[in-house]
Amino acid sequence: GENVEQHPSTLSVQEGDSAVIKCTYSDSASNYFPWYKQELGKRPQLIIDIRSNVGEKKDQRIAVTLNKTAKHFSLHITETQPEDSAVYFCAASIGAAGNKLTFGGGTRVLVKP
Amino acid sequence: GAVVSQHPSWVICKSGTSVKIECRSLDFQATTMFWYRQFPKQSLMLMATSNEGSKATYEQGVEKDKFLINHASLTLSTLTVTSAHPEDSSFYICSAQRESYEQYFGPGTRLTVT
């Protein structure tokens, strides 16, 4: 089955700096890659996703890049703010409706004011 | 849009009793819902995939007779933890799949078995 690895497990950045989280996946058939943000005690929230037919997607301060050949994808957060502090999870899935997500281990991001 | 609710948000039960957790998609229809378990400071572990009108598909190592899943309608899936034991204490989260890909999560249910 699919295996997703996520690095780093913790990331501390100064407010205003950029943060980058990287994930690799094992199954070349995976074609959907979402990123979730989870604050302490709360639900994971979908913040951005990318499908395998594009290489990059951006939404304000958040961007995701995908390298299908190398089987890795990354989350980039620019101009970080204290409210960006949370745990971020990457995931991968194969196919369309009804296909399960395989999650990475998570990255705990701390933005220091 | 894409709101998923979960009830109860927390529950404490005695060992040996059963607990039912409900997951509802409030503003969209979800033919597929998923149930996850999350331990403190860990990632989400998929327990089962719930399809409306059919039997759930369980992940390897998850006991289907212990974790009963019912997906009776396009907006409701339930997870029943039967004969709960302290080791079943955890954070249980459901998600509902909208359209082709996106999954939206419920707020989770914290189960404590005493």
PDB file of C-alpha atoms in Angstrom:
ATOM      1  CA  GLY A   1       0.000   0.000   0.000  1.00  0.00           C
ATOM      2  CA  GLU A   2       0.833   3.658  -0.067  1.00  0.00           C
ATOM      3  CA  ASN A   3       3.401   5.039   2.365  1.00  0.00           C
ATOM      4  CA  VAL A   4       3.806   8.754   3.014  1.00  0.00           C
ATOM      5  CA  GLU A   5       6.779  10.198   4.857  1.00  0.00           C
ATOM      6  CA  GLN A   6       6.822  13.761   6.120  1.00  0.00           C
ATOM      7  CA  HIS A   7       9.720  15.952   7.224  1.00  0.00           C
ATOM      8  CA  PRO A   8      10.563  17.660   9.442  1.00  0.00           C
ATOM      9  CA  SER A   9       8.554  16.469  12.425  1.00  0.00           C
ATOM     10  CA  THR A  10       8.977  19.849  14.104  1.00  0.00           C
ATOM     11  CA  LEU A  11       9.722  23.249  12.623  1.00  0.00           C
ATOM     12  CA  SER A  12      10.344  26.489  14.446  1.00  0.00           C
ATOM     13  CA  VAL A  13      10.450  29.718  12.455  1.00  0.00           C
ATOM     14  CA  GLN A  14      10.553  33.414  13.204  1.00  0.00           C
ATOM     15  CA  GLU A  15       7.449  35.383  12.365  1.00  0.00           C
ATOM     16  CA  GLY A  16       7.688  36.666   8.816  1.00  0.00           C
ATOM     17  CA  ASP A  17      10.007  33.905   7.640  1.00  0.00           C
ATOM     18  CA  SER A  18       8.998  31.085   5.321  1.00  0.00           C
ATOM     19  CA  ALA A  19       8.258  27.495   6.307  1.00  0.00           C
ATOM     20  CA  VAL A  20       8.647  24.466   4.069  1.00  0.00           C
ATOM     21  CA  ILE A  21       7.368  20.969   4.768  1.00  0.00           C
ATOM     22  CA  LYS A  22       8.241  18.064   2.508  1.00  0.00           C
ATOM     23  CA  CYS A  23       6.505  14.759   1.877  1.00  0.00           C
ATOM     24  CA  THR A  24       7.390  11.742  -0.201  1.00  0.00           C
ATOM     25  CA  TYR A  25       5.052   9.007  -1.328  1.00  0.00           C
ATOM     26  CA  SER A  26       5.660   5.499  -2.547  1.00  0.00           C
ATOM     27  CA  ASP A  27       2.857   4.653  -4.957  1.00  0.00           C
ATOM     28  CA  SER A  28       3.233   6.268  -8.366  1.00  0.00           C
ATOM     29  CA  ALA A  29      -0.516   5.785  -8.928  1.00  0.00           C
ATOM     30  CA  SER A  30      -1.335   8.410  -6.272  1.00  0.00           C
ATOM     31  CA  ASN A  31      -2.898  11.431  -7.914  1.00  0.00           C
ATOM     32  CA  TYR A  32      -4.366  13.609  -5.176  1.00  0.00           C
ATOM     33  CA  PHE A  33      -2.328  15.344  -2.470  1.00  0.00           C
ATOM     34  CA  PRO A  34      -4.087  17.438   0.192  1.00  0.00           C
ATOM     35  CA  TRP A  35      -2.604  19.323   3.108  1.00  0.00           C
ATOM     36  CA  TYR A  36      -4.381  19.666   6.431  1.00  0.00           C
ATOM     37  CA  LYS A  37      -3.811  21.999   9.354  1.00  0.00           C
ATOM     38  CA  GLN A  38      -4.764  20.807  12.812  1.00  0.00           C
ATOM     39  CA  GLU A  39      -4.791  23.029  15.857  1.00  0.00           C
ATOM     40  CA  LEU A  40      -4.656  21.486  19.300  1.00  0.00           C
ATOM     41  CA  GLY A  41      -7.840  19.584  20.100  1.00  0.00           C
ATOM     42  CA  LYS A  42      -9.515  20.560  16.840  1.00  0.00           C
ATOM     43  CA  ARG A  43     -10.356  18.929  13.546  1.00  0.00           C
ATOM     44  CA  PRO A  44      -7.926  18.788  10.632  1.00  0.00           C
ATOM     45  CA  GLN A  45      -8.796  21.513   8.141  1.00  0.00           C
ATOM     46  CA  LEU A  46      -8.075  21.256   4.449  1.00  0.00           C
ATOM     47  CA  ILE A  47      -5.868  24.207   3.534  1.00  0.00           C
ATOM     48  CA  ILE A  48      -4.764  23.368   0.016  1.00  0.00           C
ATOM     49  CA  ASP A  49      -4.622  20.397  -2.312  1.00  0.00           C
ATOM     50  CA  ILE A  50      -3.076  19.516  -5.630  1.00  0.00           C
ATOM     51  CA  ARG A  51      -3.823  16.938  -8.251  1.00  0.00           C
ATOM     52  CA  SER A  52      -1.258  15.123 -10.311  1.00  0.00           C
ATOM     53  CA  ASN A  53      -2.022  16.998 -13.500  1.00  0.00           C
ATOM     54  CA  VAL A  54      -0.475  20.210 -12.146  1.00  0.00           C
ATOM     55  CA  GLY A  55       2.920  20.979 -10.703  1.00  0.00           C
ATOM     56  CA  GLU A  56       2.140  23.930  -8.473  1.00  0.00           C
ATOM     57  CA  LYS A  57      -0.805  25.601  -6.819  1.00  0.00           C
ATOM     58  CA  LYS A  58      -0.929  28.784  -4.789  1.00  0.00           C
ATOM     59  CA  ASP A  59      -3.468  30.325  -2.447  1.00  0.00           C
ATOM     60  CA  GLN A  60      -2.366  33.611  -0.888  1.00  0.00           C
ATOM     61  CA  ARG A  61       0.528  32.783   1.472  1.00  0.00           C
ATOM     62  CA  ILE A  62       0.309  29.040   0.905  1.00  0.00           C
ATOM     63  CA  ALA A  63       1.653  27.099  -2.035  1.00  0.00           C
ATOM     64  CA  VAL A  64       2.115  23.441  -2.838  1.00  0.00           C
ATOM     65  CA  THR A  65       4.487  21.939  -5.381  1.00  0.00           C
ATOM     66  CA  LEU A  66       4.428  18.443  -6.782  1.00  0.00           C
ATOM     67  CA  ASN A  67       7.215  16.488  -8.444  1.00  0.00           C
ATOM     68  CA  LYS A  68       5.673  13.322  -9.841  1.00  0.00           C
ATOM     69  CA  THR A  69       8.939  11.946 -11.131  1.00  0.00           C
ATOM     70  CA  ALA A  70      10.584  12.123  -7.729  1.00  0.00           C
ATOM     71  CA  LYS A  71       7.318  11.334  -5.937  1.00  0.00           C
ATOM     72  CA  HIS A  72       7.476  14.207  -3.541  1.00  0.00           C
ATOM     73  CA  PHE A  73       5.409  17.270  -2.778  1.00  0.00           C
ATOM     74  CA  SER A  74       5.952  20.241  -0.539  1.00  0.00           C
ATOM     75  CA  LEU A  75       4.002  22.879   1.352  1.00  0.00           C
ATOM     76  CA  HIS A  76       5.356  26.406   1.403  1.00  0.00           C
ATOM     77  CA  ILE A  77       4.075  29.041   3.814  1.00  0.00           C
ATOM     78  CA  THR A  78       5.388  32.549   3.285  1.00  0.00           C
ATOM     79  CA  GLU A  79       5.321  35.499   5.679  1.00  0.00           C
ATOM     80  CA  THR A  80       4.461  33.235   8.580  1.00  0.00           C
ATOM     81  CA  GLN A  81       2.270  34.530  11.372  1.00  0.00           C
ATOM     82  CA  PRO A  82       1.730  33.225  14.926  1.00  0.00           C
ATOM     83  CA  GLU A  83      -1.668  31.879  13.897  1.00  0.00           C
ATOM     84  CA  ASP A  84       0.108  29.565  11.471  1.00  0.00           C
ATOM     85  CA  SER A  85       1.347  27.600  14.491  1.00  0.00           C
ATOM     86  CA  ALA A  86      -0.270  24.155  14.304  1.00  0.00           C
ATOM     87  CA  VAL A  87       0.363  20.605  13.163  1.00  0.00           C
ATOM     88  CA  TYR A  88       0.350  20.153   9.416  1.00  0.00           C
ATOM     89  CA  PHE A  89      -0.364  16.815   7.735  1.00  0.00           C
ATOM     90  CA  CYS A  90       0.241  15.862   4.140  1.00  0.00           C
ATOM     91  CA  ALA A  91      -1.664  13.010   2.544  1.00  0.00           C
ATOM     92  CA  ALA A  92      -1.903  11.092  -0.695  1.00  0.00           C
ATOM     93  CA  SER A  93      -4.609   9.077  -2.361  1.00  0.00           C
ATOM     94  CA  ILE A  94      -5.179   7.079  -5.505  1.00  0.00           C
ATOM     95  CA  GLY A  95      -8.127   7.641  -7.749  1.00  0.00           C
ATOM     96  CA  ALA A  96     -11.254   9.676  -7.215  1.00  0.00           C
ATOM     97  CA  ALA A  97     -14.339   9.282  -5.087  1.00  0.00           C
ATOM     98  CA  GLY A  98     -14.149   6.797  -2.286  1.00  0.00           C
ATOM     99  CA  ASN A  99     -10.402   6.521  -2.187  1.00  0.00           C
ATOM    100  CA  LYS A 100      -8.723   6.660   1.162  1.00  0.00           C
ATOM    101  CA  LEU A 101      -6.065   9.086   2.221  1.00  0.00           C
ATOM    102  CA  THR A 102      -2.716   7.949   3.569  1.00  0.00           C
ATOM    103  CA  PHE A 103      -1.330  10.553   5.946  1.00  0.00           C
ATOM    104  CA  GLY A 104       2.193  11.590   6.723  1.00  0.00           C
ATOM    105  CA  GLY A 105       3.340  11.696  10.318  1.00  0.00           C
ATOM    106  CA  GLY A 106       2.713  15.401  10.738  1.00  0.00           C
ATOM    107  CA  THR A 107       4.863  18.498  11.262  1.00  0.00           C
ATOM    108  CA  ARG A 108       4.496  20.629  14.340  1.00  0.00           C
ATOM    109  CA  VAL A 109       5.089  24.226  13.270  1.00  0.00           C
ATOM    110  CA  LEU A 110       5.829  26.932  15.802  1.00  0.00           C
ATOM    111  CA  VAL A 111       5.963  30.525  14.646  1.00  0.00           C
ATOM    112  CA  LYS A 112       7.783  32.680  17.163  1.00  0.00           C
ATOM    113  CA  PRO A 113       6.693  36.324  17.377  1.00  0.00           C
TER     114      PRO A 113
ATOM    115  CA  GLY B   1     -20.119  24.791   2.618  1.00  0.00           C
ATOM    116  CA  ALA B   2     -18.578  21.383   3.440  1.00  0.00           C
ATOM    117  CA  VAL B   3     -19.546  21.206   7.106  1.00  0.00           C
ATOM    118  CA  VAL B   4     -19.237  17.928   8.965  1.00  0.00           C
ATOM    119  CA  SER B   5     -20.568  17.477  12.462  1.00  0.00           C
ATOM    120  CA  GLN B   6     -19.832  14.762  14.966  1.00  0.00           C
ATOM    121  CA  HIS B   7     -21.686  13.797  18.096  1.00  0.00           C
ATOM    122  CA  PRO B   8     -20.901  13.531  20.921  1.00  0.00           C
ATOM    123  CA  SER B   9     -17.787  15.681  21.205  1.00  0.00           C
ATOM    124  CA  TRP B  10     -16.681  13.728  24.238  1.00  0.00           C
ATOM    125  CA  VAL B  11     -17.937  10.710  26.130  1.00  0.00           C
ATOM    126  CA  ILE B  12     -16.903   8.807  29.219  1.00  0.00           C
ATOM    127  CA  CYS B  13     -18.122   5.248  29.578  1.00  0.00           C
ATOM    128  CA  LYS B  14     -17.491   2.263  31.755  1.00  0.00           C
ATOM    129  CA  SER B  15     -15.528  -0.734  30.581  1.00  0.00           C
ATOM    130  CA  GLY B  16     -17.750  -3.287  28.870  1.00  0.00           C
ATOM    131  CA  THR B  17     -20.358  -0.844  27.615  1.00  0.00           C
ATOM    132  CA  SER B  18     -20.920   0.296  24.023  1.00  0.00           C
ATOM    133  CA  VAL B  19     -20.699   3.801  22.645  1.00  0.00           C
ATOM    134  CA  LYS B  20     -22.163   5.181  19.420  1.00  0.00           C
ATOM    135  CA  ILE B  21     -20.623   8.118  17.591  1.00  0.00           C
ATOM    136  CA  GLU B  22     -22.474   9.925  14.808  1.00  0.00           C
ATOM    137  CA  CYS B  23     -20.950  11.687  11.823  1.00  0.00           C
ATOM    138  CA  ARG B  24     -23.096  13.947   9.651  1.00  0.00           C
ATOM    139  CA  SER B  25     -22.408  15.944   6.532  1.00  0.00           C
ATOM    140  CA  LEU B  26     -24.615  18.987   7.002  1.00  0.00           C
ATOM    141  CA  ASP B  27     -24.610  20.709   3.634  1.00  0.00           C
ATOM    142  CA  PHE B  28     -23.609  18.079   1.122  1.00  0.00           C
ATOM    143  CA  GLN B  29     -24.193  14.447   0.365  1.00  0.00           C
ATOM    144  CA  ALA B  30     -21.357  12.059   1.039  1.00  0.00           C
ATOM    145  CA  THR B  31     -21.417   8.646  -0.532  1.00  0.00           C
ATOM    146  CA  THR B  32     -18.213   7.863   1.307  1.00  0.00           C
ATOM    147  CA  MET B  33     -17.222   8.618   4.861  1.00  0.00           C
ATOM    148  CA  PHE B  34     -14.101   7.591   6.695  1.00  0.00           C
ATOM    149  CA  TRP B  35     -13.374   6.854  10.338  1.00  0.00           C
ATOM    150  CA  TYR B  36     -10.000   7.643  11.873  1.00  0.00           C
ATOM    151  CA  ARG B  37      -8.388   7.224  15.224  1.00  0.00           C
ATOM    152  CA  GLN B  38      -5.797   9.653  16.499  1.00  0.00           C
ATOM    153  CA  PHE B  39      -3.538   9.146  19.492  1.00  0.00           C
ATOM    154  CA  PRO B  40      -1.966  12.165  21.234  1.00  0.00           C
ATOM    155  CA  LYS B  41       0.689  13.860  19.111  1.00  0.00           C
ATOM    156  CA  GLN B  42       0.309  11.282  16.373  1.00  0.00           C
ATOM    157  CA  SER B  43      -1.063  11.178  12.880  1.00  0.00           C
ATOM    158  CA  LEU B  44      -4.487  10.022  11.793  1.00  0.00           C
ATOM    159  CA  MET B  45      -4.891   6.288  11.456  1.00  0.00           C
ATOM    160  CA  LEU B  46      -7.620   5.160   9.084  1.00  0.00           C
ATOM    161  CA  MET B  47      -9.894   2.584  10.649  1.00  0.00           C
ATOM    162  CA  ALA B  48     -12.485   2.002   7.956  1.00  0.00           C
ATOM    163  CA  THR B  49     -14.162   3.339   4.853  1.00  0.00           C
ATOM    164  CA  SER B  50     -17.920   3.666   5.056  1.00  0.00           C
ATOM    165  CA  ASN B  51     -20.001   3.572   1.894  1.00  0.00           C
ATOM    166  CA  GLU B  52     -23.676   4.437   1.863  1.00  0.00           C
ATOM    167  CA  GLY B  53     -25.808   1.343   1.515  1.00  0.00           C
ATOM    168  CA  SER B  54     -22.999  -1.190   1.720  1.00  0.00           C
ATOM    169  CA  LYS B  55     -20.700  -2.788   4.228  1.00  0.00           C
ATOM    170  CA  ALA B  56     -17.755  -0.859   5.530  1.00  0.00           C
ATOM    171  CA  THR B  57     -14.231  -1.722   4.479  1.00  0.00           C
ATOM    172  CA  TYR B  58     -11.921  -2.101   7.437  1.00  0.00           C
ATOM    173  CA  GLU B  59      -8.187  -1.528   7.510  1.00  0.00           C
ATOM    174  CA  GLN B  60      -5.882  -4.331   8.459  1.00  0.00           C
ATOM    175  CA  GLY B  61      -5.783  -4.868  12.197  1.00  0.00           C
ATOM    176  CA  VAL B  62      -9.116  -3.169  12.906  1.00  0.00           C
ATOM    177  CA  GLU B  63     -11.689  -5.515  14.402  1.00  0.00           C
ATOM    178  CA  LYS B  64     -14.930  -5.147  12.481  1.00  0.00           C
ATOM    179  CA  ASP B  65     -16.956  -6.810  15.240  1.00  0.00           C
ATOM    180  CA  LYS B  66     -15.662  -4.329  17.761  1.00  0.00           C
ATOM    181  CA  PHE B  67     -15.997  -1.193  15.677  1.00  0.00           C
ATOM    182  CA  LEU B  68     -19.388  -1.401  14.004  1.00  0.00           C
ATOM    183  CA  ILE B  69     -19.983   1.047  11.202  1.00  0.00           C
ATOM    184  CA  ASN B  70     -23.312   1.882   9.630  1.00  0.00           C
ATOM    185  CA  HIS B  71     -23.803   4.312   6.752  1.00  0.00           C
ATOM    186  CA  ALA B  72     -27.563   4.460   6.504  1.00  0.00           C
ATOM    187  CA  SER B  73     -27.911   7.610   4.438  1.00  0.00           C
ATOM    188  CA  LEU B  74     -25.890  10.006   2.314  1.00  0.00           C
ATOM    189  CA  THR B  75     -25.450  12.314   5.281  1.00  0.00           C
ATOM    190  CA  LEU B  76     -25.005   9.996   8.247  1.00  0.00           C
ATOM    191  CA  SER B  77     -22.502   7.383   9.313  1.00  0.00           C
ATOM    192  CA  THR B  78     -22.212   5.897  12.777  1.00  0.00           C
ATOM    193  CA  LEU B  79     -19.386   4.164  14.593  1.00  0.00           C
ATOM    194  CA  THR B  80     -20.239   1.960  17.542  1.00  0.00           C
ATOM    195  CA  VAL B  81     -17.447   0.873  19.841  1.00  0.00           C
ATOM    196  CA  THR B  82     -18.719  -2.337  21.374  1.00  0.00           C
ATOM    197  CA  SER B  83     -17.626  -3.705  24.734  1.00  0.00           C
ATOM    198  CA  ALA B  84     -15.267  -0.793  25.175  1.00  0.00           C
ATOM    199  CA  HIS B  85     -12.069  -1.195  27.171  1.00  0.00           C
ATOM    200  CA  PRO B  86      -9.579   1.391  28.435  1.00  0.00           C
ATOM    201  CA  GLU B  87      -7.287   0.740  25.483  1.00  0.00           C
ATOM    202  CA  ASP B  88     -10.087   1.972  23.204  1.00  0.00           C
ATOM    203  CA  SER B  89      -9.762   5.419  24.752  1.00  0.00           C
ATOM    204  CA  SER B  90      -8.780   7.749  21.938  1.00  0.00           C
ATOM    205  CA  PHE B  91      -9.801  10.625  19.701  1.00  0.00           C
ATOM    206  CA  TYR B  92     -12.087   9.372  16.939  1.00  0.00           C
ATOM    207  CA  ILE B  93     -12.558  11.569  13.870  1.00  0.00           C
ATOM    208  CA  CYS B  94     -14.751  11.052  10.859  1.00  0.00           C
ATOM    209  CA  SER B  95     -14.462  12.627   7.447  1.00  0.00           C
ATOM    210  CA  ALA B  96     -16.899  12.951   4.589  1.00  0.00           C
ATOM    211  CA  GLN B  97     -15.873  12.982   0.970  1.00  0.00           C
ATOM    212  CA  ARG B  98     -17.378  15.608  -1.282  1.00  0.00           C
ATOM    213  CA  GLU B  99     -17.322  15.427  -5.060  1.00  0.00           C
ATOM    214  CA  SER B 100     -14.347  13.599  -6.421  1.00  0.00           C
ATOM    215  CA  TYR B 101     -11.583  14.102  -3.949  1.00  0.00           C
ATOM    216  CA  GLU B 102     -11.952  16.495  -1.050  1.00  0.00           C
ATOM    217  CA  GLN B 103     -12.417  15.107   2.433  1.00  0.00           C
ATOM    218  CA  TYR B 104     -13.754  17.277   5.228  1.00  0.00           C
ATOM    219  CA  PHE B 105     -13.351  16.305   8.842  1.00  0.00           C
ATOM    220  CA  GLY B 106     -15.701  16.327  11.776  1.00  0.00           C
ATOM    221  CA  PRO B 107     -14.615  17.926  15.066  1.00  0.00           C
ATOM    222  CA  GLY B 108     -13.791  14.561  16.620  1.00  0.00           C
ATOM    223  CA  THR B 109     -15.023  12.614  19.623  1.00  0.00           C
ATOM    224  CA  ARG B 110     -12.842  12.060  22.630  1.00  0.00           C
ATOM    225  CA  LEU B 111     -13.681   8.694  24.141  1.00  0.00           C
ATOM    226  CA  THR B 112     -12.535   7.807  27.648  1.00  0.00           C
ATOM    227  CA  VAL B 113     -13.212   4.310  28.936  1.00  0.00           C
ATOM    228  CA  THR B 114     -12.907   3.879  32.691  1.00  0.00           C
TER     229      THR B 114
END
